[in-house]
XYZ file of C-alpha atoms in Angstrom:
719
model
C -4.904 -15.676 -4.415
C -5.454 -12.718 -6.692
C -2.537 -11.588 -8.834
C -2.368 -8.124 -10.369
C -0.280 -6.597 -13.124
C 1.034 -7.900 -16.427
C -0.546 -11.200 -17.364
C -2.860 -11.153 -14.341
C -5.787 -12.660 -16.234
C -3.650 -15.537 -17.514
C -2.087 -16.222 -14.131
C -5.397 -16.395 -12.294
C -6.250 -19.648 -14.064
C -3.290 -21.465 -12.525
C -3.398 -20.137 -8.945
C -3.286 -22.778 -6.263
C -6.801 -22.946 -4.778
C -5.266 -24.305 -1.572
C -3.327 -21.082 -0.839
C -4.630 -17.530 -0.763
C -4.299 -14.215 1.017
C -7.339 -13.698 3.218
C -7.542 -10.487 5.210
C -4.215 -10.102 6.979
C -3.478 -13.832 6.886
C -2.339 -16.525 4.528
C -4.684 -19.470 4.230
C -3.207 -22.861 3.334
C -5.565 -25.826 2.874
C -8.141 -24.291 5.188
C -5.656 -23.292 7.904
C -5.302 -19.545 8.404
C -2.368 -17.849 10.141
C -0.654 -14.438 10.173
C 2.686 -13.687 8.528
C 5.056 -13.845 11.501
C 8.377 -15.277 10.362
C 12.074 -15.435 11.192
C 15.107 -15.555 8.890
C 17.589 -18.444 8.738
C 20.367 -18.787 6.141
C 20.909 -22.516 5.615
C 24.135 -21.862 3.670
C 25.634 -20.111 6.701
C 24.589 -22.828 9.161
C 26.414 -26.186 9.383
C 24.006 -28.722 7.883
C 24.256 -30.912 10.973
C 22.759 -27.958 12.948
C 19.753 -27.396 10.678
C 17.390 -29.567 12.676
C 18.396 -27.913 15.968
C 17.987 -24.435 14.478
C 14.531 -25.179 13.067
C 13.452 -26.631 16.423
C 14.597 -23.405 18.121
C 12.597 -21.314 15.612
C 9.458 -23.393 16.131
C 10.024 -23.260 19.892
C 9.738 -19.466 19.835
C 6.304 -19.789 18.228
C 7.118 -19.060 14.593
C 5.236 -20.915 11.862
C 7.252 -19.497 8.945
C 10.963 -19.349 8.082
C 12.337 -16.748 5.680
C 15.059 -18.360 3.559
C 17.513 -16.457 1.339
C 18.781 -18.367 -1.719
C 21.761 -16.342 -2.998
C 22.794 -16.529 -6.631
C 26.503 -16.067 -5.882
C 26.484 -18.774 -3.196
C 25.136 -21.425 -5.556
C 26.960 -20.365 -8.748
C 30.350 -21.982 -8.231
C 31.561 -21.138 -11.753
C 30.055 -19.299 -14.705
C 26.631 -20.923 -15.302
C 27.583 -23.863 -13.047
C 25.471 -24.311 -9.921
C 25.786 -26.417 -6.793
C 22.613 -27.103 -4.828
C 24.149 -29.684 -2.509
C 25.817 -32.145 -4.827
C 29.324 -31.272 -3.614
C 28.558 -29.152 -0.543
C 25.734 -30.308 1.745
C 25.501 -26.821 3.250
C 24.142 -25.616 -0.121
C 21.403 -28.261 -0.282
C 18.384 -25.979 -0.287
C 15.972 -28.803 -1.121
C 17.097 -30.817 1.903
C 16.655 -27.746 4.097
C 13.169 -27.026 2.740
C 12.179 -30.682 3.155
C 13.323 -30.482 6.770
C 11.187 -27.322 7.230
C 8.158 -29.252 5.999
C 8.926 -32.197 8.274
C 9.151 -29.819 11.257
C 5.788 -28.238 10.419
C 7.303 -24.937 9.284
C 6.293 -23.005 6.194
C 8.820 -20.983 4.182
C 9.128 -17.714 2.283
C 12.098 -17.976 -0.073
C 14.110 -14.930 -1.098
C 15.305 -15.493 -4.666
C 16.681 -12.047 -5.433
C 18.456 -11.641 -7.762
C 19.537 -8.866 -5.362
C 19.508 -10.016 -1.722
C 21.946 -7.820 0.219
C 22.061 -10.154 3.277
C 25.482 -8.622 4.048
C 26.835 -10.603 1.095
C 29.603 -9.317 -1.125
C 27.963 -7.817 -4.214
C 24.548 -8.245 -2.539
C 24.300 -11.795 -3.888
C 25.077 -11.030 -7.533
C 27.885 -13.022 -9.176
C 30.903 -10.756 -9.550
C 31.264 -11.616 -13.245
C 27.786 -10.218 -13.932
C 28.504 -6.826 -12.390
C 31.524 -6.117 -14.553
C 29.768 -6.794 -17.857
C 29.408 -3.381 -19.592
C 26.198 -4.498 -21.326
C 24.567 -4.759 -17.916
C 25.779 -1.555 -16.245
C 23.420 1.145 -15.053
C 24.614 4.514 -16.340
C 24.731 7.854 -14.534
C 23.636 11.194 -15.981
C 27.315 11.773 -16.785
C 27.501 8.598 -18.861
C 29.633 6.713 -16.321
C 29.014 3.466 -14.449
C 26.928 3.833 -11.306
C 28.713 2.443 -8.248
C 26.797 1.059 -5.260
C 28.603 2.328 -2.119
C 28.297 -1.038 -0.357
C 30.426 -1.978 2.645
C 32.917 -3.609 2.468
C 32.916 -4.027 -1.362
C 31.465 -1.284 -3.587
C 30.343 -2.591 -6.965
C 28.740 -1.434 -10.245
C 24.961 -1.243 -10.239
C 23.202 -3.448 -12.809
C 20.560 -1.937 -15.052
C 17.223 -3.608 -14.435
C 16.236 -2.554 -17.950
C 19.055 -4.542 -19.595
C 17.917 -7.532 -21.643
C 21.230 -9.261 -21.019
C 20.709 -8.796 -17.268
C 17.458 -10.768 -17.508
C 19.121 -13.362 -19.733
C 21.624 -13.934 -16.922
C 18.944 -13.937 -14.222
C 17.033 -16.486 -16.287
C 19.981 -18.882 -16.089
C 19.890 -18.756 -12.294
C 16.097 -19.131 -12.271
C 16.378 -22.073 -14.699
C 18.663 -23.790 -12.200
C 16.797 -23.031 -8.977
C 13.125 -23.007 -10.014
C 12.757 -26.794 -10.464
C 13.685 -27.134 -6.782
C 11.316 -24.322 -5.777
C 8.356 -25.704 -7.731
C 8.760 -29.136 -6.095
C 8.571 -27.441 -2.688
C 5.566 -25.171 -3.260
C 2.635 -25.438 -0.861
C 0.492 -27.309 -0.235
C 2.751 -30.279 -0.970
C 5.840 -28.433 0.199
C 6.550 -25.673 2.712
C 6.894 -22.654 0.367
C 4.019 -20.183 0.723
C 5.789 -17.103 -0.625
C 8.559 -15.878 -2.905
C 10.415 -12.704 -2.033
C 11.519 -11.002 -5.258
C 14.590 -8.771 -5.210
C 15.611 -6.362 -2.454
C 15.134 -2.591 -2.339
C 14.980 -2.331 -6.106
C 14.523 1.459 -6.275
C 18.143 2.235 -7.098
C 19.483 -0.019 -4.324
C 19.898 3.101 -2.127
C 20.823 5.368 -5.091
C 17.541 7.223 -5.478
C 18.636 10.787 -6.246
C 16.525 12.513 -8.920
C 19.219 12.312 -11.591
C 21.372 9.439 -10.289
C 20.428 6.666 -12.727
C 19.515 4.928 -14.980
C 20.534 6.510 -18.314
C 21.650 3.314 -20.050
C 20.378 2.667 -23.569
C 18.181 -0.085 -22.104
C 16.603 2.307 -19.595
C 16.051 4.945 -22.265
C 14.120 2.367 -24.265
C 11.853 1.885 -21.236
C 11.630 5.665 -20.838
C 10.350 6.093 -24.383
C 7.879 3.249 -23.881
C 6.636 4.963 -20.715
C 6.116 8.269 -22.530
C 4.323 6.481 -25.350
C 2.010 4.783 -22.835
C 1.275 8.042 -20.981
C 0.541 10.228 -23.985
C -1.941 9.080 -26.646
C 0.193 10.654 -29.371
C 3.408 12.583 -29.843
C 1.170 15.614 -30.300
C -0.130 15.211 -26.756
C 3.408 15.144 -25.411
C 4.375 18.173 -27.496
C 1.431 20.084 -26.072
C 2.549 19.299 -22.518
C 6.246 19.932 -23.208
C 5.796 22.947 -25.558
C 7.992 21.099 -28.092
C 7.900 19.798 -31.676
C 9.194 16.244 -31.486
C 8.225 13.929 -34.329
C 8.944 10.655 -32.478
C 9.116 9.568 -28.851
C 12.594 8.148 -29.426
C 13.944 11.664 -30.049
C 13.322 12.686 -26.457
C 16.279 12.934 -24.105
C 15.591 12.698 -20.367
C 16.667 15.565 -18.088
C 20.083 15.070 -16.483
C 19.934 18.002 -14.063
C 17.373 20.580 -12.988
C 17.591 23.456 -15.474
C 13.978 24.687 -15.450
C 13.164 28.116 -14.009
C 9.502 28.476 -15.065
C 6.670 26.065 -14.377
C 5.890 25.655 -18.085
C 9.120 23.632 -18.377
C 8.321 21.249 -15.516
C 6.176 18.533 -17.189
C 9.298 16.964 -18.715
C 10.944 16.752 -15.277
C 7.821 15.488 -13.514
C 7.550 12.749 -16.132
C 11.167 11.746 -15.476
C 10.369 11.454 -11.767
C 7.282 9.354 -12.501
C 9.218 7.210 -14.969
C 11.480 6.086 -12.131
C 8.409 4.697 -10.337
C 7.404 3.008 -13.595
C 10.936 1.549 -13.894
C 10.677 -0.111 -10.490
C 7.217 -1.512 -11.186
C 8.180 -2.828 -14.623
C 11.372 -4.468 -13.330
C 9.388 -6.285 -10.635
C 6.826 -7.309 -13.224
C 9.526 -8.791 -15.481
C 11.107 -10.712 -12.586
C 7.706 -12.015 -11.507
C 6.938 -13.141 -15.049
C 10.271 -14.969 -15.299
C 9.408 -16.949 -12.180
C 5.815 -17.531 -13.216
C 6.890 -18.923 -16.593
C 9.123 -21.413 -14.750
C 6.277 -22.755 -12.636
C 6.731 -20.572 -9.516
C 3.128 -19.524 -9.142
C 0.188 -19.788 -6.800
C 2.078 -18.445 -3.764
C 2.537 -14.985 -2.248
C 4.929 -12.622 -4.005
C 6.758 -9.995 -1.948
C 9.340 -7.230 -2.271
C 10.916 -5.003 0.360
C 12.511 -1.617 0.740
C 14.973 -0.705 3.493
C 13.025 2.398 4.585
C 10.244 2.090 7.165
C 8.438 5.063 5.590
C 8.786 4.486 1.829
C 9.476 7.451 -0.404
C 9.546 7.877 -4.165
C 10.511 6.319 -6.506
C 8.944 3.443 -4.569
C 5.165 3.576 -4.823
C 3.505 0.915 -2.669
C 0.353 0.990 -4.769
C 2.306 0.588 -7.997
C 4.410 -2.342 -6.741
C 1.335 -4.065 -5.310
C -0.118 -4.085 -8.816
C 2.741 -6.414 -9.716
C 3.195 -8.280 -6.412
C 1.038 -9.218 -3.455
C 2.918 -7.430 -0.682
C 5.323 -4.484 -0.578
C 7.248 -4.850 2.676
C 9.579 -2.442 4.476
C 12.619 -2.574 6.713
C 12.688 -1.612 10.388
C 16.117 -0.614 11.673
C 15.069 2.120 14.093
C 15.092 2.669 17.836
C 13.430 4.614 20.622
C 14.702 8.006 19.458
C 13.165 7.422 16.007
C 9.673 6.746 17.318
C 8.053 9.167 14.900
C 9.627 7.556 11.817
C 8.278 4.168 12.939
C 4.868 5.696 13.539
C 4.726 7.382 10.135
C 5.692 4.193 8.362
C 3.014 2.159 10.116
C 0.290 4.776 9.611
C 1.183 4.907 5.921
C 1.431 1.177 5.160
C -1.756 0.548 7.145
C -3.674 2.627 4.589
C -1.990 1.814 1.280
C -0.844 -1.838 1.511
C -3.064 -4.903 1.251
C -0.991 -6.414 4.081
C 1.273 -3.974 5.976
C 4.384 -6.098 6.447
C 7.872 -5.617 7.891
C 10.088 -7.736 5.652
C 13.156 -7.014 7.749
C 12.534 -6.222 11.399
C 16.013 -5.915 12.810
C 16.804 -8.130 15.766
C 20.500 -7.527 16.044
C 22.360 -5.316 13.580
C 25.106 -5.376 10.963
C 28.497 -4.259 12.403
C 28.611 -0.933 10.530
C 24.914 -0.231 11.062
C 23.210 2.125 13.540
C 24.024 1.535 17.188
C 20.771 -0.052 18.329
C 20.362 -1.808 21.650
C 17.961 -4.767 22.111
C 15.505 -2.521 23.949
C 15.529 -0.153 20.948
C 14.572 -2.873 18.509
C 12.008 -4.443 20.809
C 10.384 -1.034 21.307
C 10.380 -0.457 17.533
C 8.671 -3.777 16.766
C 5.824 -3.197 19.209
C 5.321 0.439 18.120
C 5.152 -0.722 14.495
C 2.427 -3.246 15.352
C 0.639 -0.702 17.526
C 0.206 1.674 14.586
C -0.806 -0.790 11.927
C 1.746 -3.329 10.701
C 0.063 -6.726 10.554
C 3.002 -9.052 9.917
C 6.785 -9.131 10.381
C 9.914 -11.083 9.654
C 12.514 -11.170 12.471
C 15.718 -10.390 10.582
C 18.118 -12.030 11.361
C 16.566 -14.515 13.735
C 19.527 -16.859 13.302
C 23.068 -15.485 13.543
C 25.438 -15.103 10.646
C 28.694 -13.481 9.726
C 28.551 -9.679 9.507
C 25.658 -9.637 11.990
C 25.604 -8.971 15.738
C 23.047 -9.875 18.398
C 20.825 -12.492 16.719
C 18.410 -14.323 19.071
C 19.706 -17.733 17.877
C 23.330 -18.413 16.950
C 24.290 -20.493 13.897
C 25.245 -23.218 16.394
C 21.766 -23.230 17.971
C 22.564 -21.272 21.131
C 20.006 -18.666 22.211
C 20.269 -15.071 23.355
C 17.942 -15.049 26.358
C 16.723 -11.424 26.158
C 15.860 -11.320 22.446
C 14.544 -14.888 22.345
C 12.308 -14.340 25.378
C 10.977 -11.108 23.868
C 10.050 -12.740 20.563
C 8.427 -15.731 22.242
C 6.330 -13.503 24.484
C 5.412 -11.178 21.607
C 4.064 -14.067 19.548
C 2.153 -15.395 22.560
C 0.523 -11.995 23.087
C -0.362 -11.508 19.416
C -1.836 -14.991 19.142
C -3.746 -14.737 22.433
C -5.782 -11.749 21.232
C -5.723 -12.862 17.562
C -4.259 -9.474 16.741
C -4.377 -10.118 12.991
C -8.197 -10.138 13.155
C -8.607 -6.838 15.015
C -9.521 -3.546 13.367
C -8.902 0.100 14.161
C -11.483 2.826 13.625
C -9.705 5.548 11.605
C -11.895 8.396 10.270
C -9.189 10.724 8.885
C -6.698 10.264 6.039
C -3.770 12.661 5.664
C -2.859 12.399 2.011
C 0.631 12.498 0.521
C 0.442 14.163 -2.896
C 2.983 12.378 -5.076
C 2.747 15.157 -7.667
C 4.279 17.589 -5.163
C 6.651 14.946 -3.817
C 8.038 14.457 -7.337
C 8.652 18.200 -7.526
C 10.295 18.154 -4.093
C 12.461 15.216 -5.064
C 13.708 16.741 -8.300
C 14.607 19.935 -6.419
C 16.641 18.021 -3.820
C 20.386 17.827 -4.298
C 20.927 15.210 -1.614
C 22.740 11.925 -2.318
C 23.552 8.737 -0.440
C 26.651 10.545 0.886
C 24.721 13.513 2.289
C 22.303 11.070 3.942
C 25.219 9.151 5.438
C 26.608 12.413 6.807
C 23.227 13.291 8.310
C 22.686 16.441 6.215
C 18.930 17.190 6.061
C 17.389 17.259 2.593
C 15.914 20.721 3.176
C 19.387 22.224 3.515
C 20.082 21.232 -0.097
C 16.639 22.070 -1.474
C 16.360 24.458 -4.429
C 14.686 27.826 -3.725
C 13.294 28.224 -7.251
C 9.653 29.342 -7.270
C 8.991 28.391 -10.934
C 6.616 31.414 -10.944
C 4.155 29.723 -8.580
C 2.478 31.602 -5.733
C 4.574 29.513 -3.299
C 7.926 27.740 -3.337
C 5.942 24.515 -3.421
C 8.858 22.144 -2.814
C 9.350 23.870 0.570
C 5.800 24.929 1.418
C 4.248 21.508 0.796
C 6.332 19.425 3.257
C 6.125 22.212 5.858
C 2.334 22.372 5.682
C 2.018 18.578 5.527
C 4.108 18.256 8.699
C 1.991 20.897 10.422
C -1.150 18.894 9.686
C 0.558 15.667 10.775
C 1.535 17.119 14.144
C -1.810 18.886 14.529
C -3.612 15.575 14.096
C -1.211 13.955 16.546
C -1.940 16.589 19.170
C -5.699 16.362 18.560
C -5.627 12.603 19.343
C -8.161 11.992 16.554
C -7.207 8.656 14.939
C -5.764 9.074 11.455
C -3.801 7.248 8.799
C -1.517 8.416 5.991
C -2.471 7.780 2.389
C -1.220 8.886 -1.009
C -2.568 10.294 -4.236
C -2.290 6.923 -6.023
C -5.092 5.455 -3.907
C -8.285 4.743 -5.822
C -11.675 6.200 -4.935
C -13.056 3.071 -3.175
C -10.011 3.127 -0.869
C -10.522 6.833 -0.102
C -14.216 6.272 0.557
C -13.356 4.211 3.653
C -12.586 7.504 5.429
C -14.808 10.364 6.540
C -12.327 13.119 5.756
C -9.206 13.744 3.671
C -6.615 16.387 4.497
C -4.717 17.378 1.351
C -2.339 20.342 1.105
C -3.001 21.870 -2.316
C -1.086 24.394 -4.377
C -1.043 25.879 -7.879
C -1.110 22.634 -9.862
C -2.794 19.273 -9.511
C -3.669 16.727 -12.163
C -7.168 16.601 -13.604
C -7.390 12.974 -12.388
C -6.585 13.824 -8.768
C -8.807 16.909 -8.695
C -11.687 14.832 -10.059
C -11.063 12.049 -7.528
C -11.183 14.523 -4.637
C -14.424 16.037 -5.895
C -15.977 12.583 -6.394
C -15.049 11.759 -2.789
C -16.667 14.979 -1.550
C -19.821 14.659 -3.642
C -20.377 11.175 -2.215
C -20.446 12.637 1.311
C -16.820 13.069 2.373
C -15.020 16.086 3.776
C -11.865 17.422 2.111
C -9.577 19.982 3.732
C -7.652 21.834 1.013
C -5.381 24.853 0.721
C -3.620 27.208 0.885
C -4.194 27.379 -2.892
C -6.878 25.791 -5.022
C -5.213 24.373 -8.139
C -5.731 26.233 -11.386
C -3.159 24.261 -13.428
C -2.831 20.587 -14.323
C 0.436 18.657 -14.282
C 0.946 19.755 -17.903
C 0.979 23.304 -16.486
C -2.025 24.328 -18.547
C -5.350 25.464 -17.173
C -7.131 22.882 -15.006
C -9.547 24.036 -12.307
C -11.817 21.061 -11.639
C -12.061 21.725 -7.885
C -12.790 25.437 -8.354
C -15.364 24.756 -11.070
C -17.203 21.947 -9.258
C -17.138 23.587 -5.800
C -17.731 27.210 -6.776
C -15.092 28.348 -4.257
C -13.130 31.484 -5.075
C -9.589 31.355 -3.647
C -8.475 34.114 -1.279
C -5.707 36.612 -1.913
C -2.246 35.124 -2.419
C -1.119 37.143 0.637
C -2.130 34.452 3.079
C -2.339 35.212 6.800
C -0.103 33.349 9.221
C -2.211 31.659 11.872
C -0.749 32.252 15.314
C -1.067 34.266 18.494
C -1.644 37.547 16.663
C -3.974 36.071 14.032
C -6.017 33.375 15.805
C -8.026 30.945 13.689
C -11.803 31.298 13.852
C -14.657 29.587 12.013
C -17.984 31.460 12.138
C -20.980 30.762 9.905
C -18.810 28.780 7.491
C -16.422 31.716 7.115
C -12.805 31.150 8.085
C -10.751 34.038 9.441
C -7.235 34.554 10.766
C -7.585 37.522 13.077
C -9.754 39.941 11.103
C -8.660 38.705 7.691
C -10.704 36.349 5.463
C -8.836 33.049 5.207
C -11.149 30.572 3.519
C -14.562 29.008 3.779
C -16.539 25.836 4.442
C -18.685 24.898 1.450
C -21.294 22.189 1.031
C -20.862 20.369 -2.270
C -23.611 17.840 -2.995
C -23.539 15.425 -0.013
C -20.104 16.472 1.262
C -18.003 19.374 2.441
C -14.907 21.241 1.301
C -12.956 23.149 3.924
C -10.759 25.616 2.065
C -7.936 26.932 4.283
C -6.202 29.845 2.583
C -3.729 30.224 5.436
C -0.119 29.655 6.393
C 0.817 27.749 9.542
C 3.990 28.394 11.552
C 6.850 25.861 11.290
C 5.805 22.705 13.136
C 8.539 20.176 13.841
C 6.946 18.269 16.716
C 3.781 18.042 18.783
C 4.965 20.771 21.163
C 4.774 23.285 18.300
C 1.433 22.055 16.920
C -1.118 24.080 18.917
C -2.134 26.325 16.000
C -2.320 23.352 13.605
C -4.392 21.370 16.105
C -6.812 24.304 16.489
C -7.205 24.579 12.725
C -7.844 20.845 12.298
C -10.290 20.335 15.164
C -12.335 23.402 14.160
C -12.334 22.372 10.508
C -13.592 18.884 11.395
C -15.997 19.768 14.201
C -19.048 19.148 11.985
C -18.080 15.429 11.953
C -18.251 15.112 15.772
C -15.130 12.936 15.927
C -13.887 11.530 19.224
C -10.332 11.823 20.457
C -8.641 8.706 21.820
C -6.612 8.764 25.034
C -5.987 11.152 27.894
C -6.407 14.734 26.654
C -4.663 15.993 29.798
C -1.389 14.367 28.773
C -0.581 15.079 25.098
C 2.812 13.336 25.417
C 1.316 9.825 25.717
C -0.155 8.183 22.622
C -2.970 5.660 22.885
C -4.246 3.323 20.166
C -7.327 1.097 20.332
C -7.754 -2.166 18.400
C -10.922 -4.209 18.363
C -13.890 -5.296 16.307
C -16.841 -3.225 17.546
C -15.238 -2.023 20.779
C -11.632 -1.859 22.019
C -10.153 -5.262 22.782
C -6.507 -4.233 22.917
C -5.203 -0.833 24.043
C -1.631 0.330 23.498
C -0.144 3.201 25.472
C 3.320 4.552 24.726
C 5.448 7.201 26.354
C 7.946 8.187 23.675
C 9.523 10.923 25.806
C 12.640 10.853 27.992
C 10.613 11.590 31.136
C 8.143 9.503 33.209
C 4.495 10.246 32.462
C 1.251 9.750 34.373
C -1.806 9.070 32.233
C -5.415 7.994 32.694
C -6.640 4.874 30.923
C -10.332 5.583 30.383
C -12.600 2.540 30.080
C -16.138 1.788 31.249
C -16.483 1.289 35.018
C -17.643 -2.312 34.676
C -14.634 -3.460 32.647
C -11.563 -5.324 33.828
C -8.150 -4.467 32.394
C -5.328 -6.976 32.070
C -1.708 -6.215 31.244
C -1.175 -8.457 28.233
C 2.594 -8.603 28.548
C 2.764 -9.634 32.214
C -0.647 -11.310 32.420
C -1.491 -9.323 35.559
C -4.958 -7.881 36.114
C -5.074 -4.193 37.119
C -6.342 -3.705 40.669
C -9.526 -1.783 39.869
C -12.291 -1.869 37.314
C -12.905 1.063 35.009
C -10.583 4.090 34.605
C -7.012 3.543 35.789
C -4.061 5.801 36.523
C -1.058 4.427 34.649
C 2.566 5.351 35.327
C 4.788 5.058 32.276
C 8.550 5.288 32.486
C 10.622 6.943 29.754
C 10.168 5.083 26.432
C 7.790 2.598 28.031
C 5.051 0.893 26.041
C 2.256 -1.128 27.607
C -0.382 -3.381 26.059
C -3.713 -3.907 27.809
C -6.555 -6.302 27.138
C -10.101 -5.174 27.862
C -11.856 -8.135 29.499
C -15.620 -8.227 29.015
């Protein structure tokens, strides 16, 4: 299995040849299977019930158990650990041996942060009150994690003493882990830490300003700029050493020339997360935990900065997400799946909620079942049922800690695994020609202009309400215009029914080249690297939709016009027309107009095409408001002759096809509150079977399907 990141070349020599990641599966000694797992906390389950619990898990069809190994459960006194010598319920090696005997593989969660509804998220209390380990706020105070029921100080993941303490735990537990690694033992993966980006404290100036973090900050700047002179040119400063530089502690800039320092601080936070994961991985590797999958997770289904999936997957194999959403949050599930499907090597739900913590969102079983299937429908290829086995501070698990089963949730999971295995879902592909790109350069700007905190999120206050209105002397208030235009394109694509995925600006050129077209909102600035990557994509035959501005500045806010220079396009007036009823969008002879006003052009560049849209679209918050955006997108892409998927007469029902060369599995979902009638269009000779019920539809060929509110159906095309 390939390892990336620090020490990758050294690690590759010691990888277990018997275990590797192959496609969307793990392959162990020639046997290949997808990552479908369920969580069980041995230390919460009476040891005499372990065998019964594991039999229940296997009986549902799972091959893998996710096992949390909490630091503060096993540390019974400072630097003194119990792994079953005095308390059999803590005997992790006995539990793992039993997993192997029952034919179950394991992914172990070693932390050091676990959450798992544990006090202090699994950290020993003594560690968190050591001032040498504290993360520091921009005010110079300790950062407090607002955990329920016990808030606690946040550790700095840049602190050397923090890693010294973690090393003591790893020294104690790793000999057990290494004895249980596959293929001799059941362990095929190690889950490292939990939601490391600030552990829910991810405001732009929240943390970490400790002396340890500032050392990392200076190292980051030194790695980004070839010399202090290069930094001074970008910052318009006269520093003599990198160590003189203080990070920003609040947004004070009013002109764009001052922004490089702030954008670097935003990017440093992504670097911080990646480096912390790299250090933790190296600590495990040096103790013999190697040759198995490495994973990390974030609570959000649709990850946002400072978590960069591409950056973390340079250090680990898989960046997973959490799924604690229901029917009313259909679009958030969809966005997360469309995004991970494009940027992750294995789109994986590390925590797919089955049941919920007592103070969590009020989700019913039908909410969570709906969410799991929607997530798979749009591109997740593996999941962990969290928590499969009941525990304290958790409600509604399919299996209780005494081995009793919840019929509804257990039956759902068993049937889901049967369906996925029947069609070998992990082997199927989806034809996706369009990539809607997230530009992290603009998202960093948006994030640093947002005054939201964990408290405002808890109170349900939208980020845009607290967003700064500063223009920084750009032609647009980019931090507001960018997400508005991006959402318009997202909903326009949704309404068009052209298959698409969501990518980001960290993707490399080979990854972008898998798509026929990129849609990328562009404004006054864009890095030389990203501008060049877009032009390379176009010149190799791709189509790029850009606008409303073509960038003329780089991220150092000095002149950079790669796209303009290589395409020869001259941007339109900064007074951009609003496309709508009074200014309809038209494309004639490669000239774009809104009403009678010039609004862009279509230009051939080498083998490809740039569609420059110098327009503004009306606010678009859902598919019902996306008609203008859909018109713009379909006209801009008409030269590609792309096919829509699903019933064009019913825009409220989404349809997704999975197959190899032709559709094998078809999902249809009605995410509305009203019943919907929709046509399932297939060739007249084909038979359709409802995969969930096993029933064959009465006729061959096209079928009229009735979908109730929030109903999702899965069909198999029988050839």
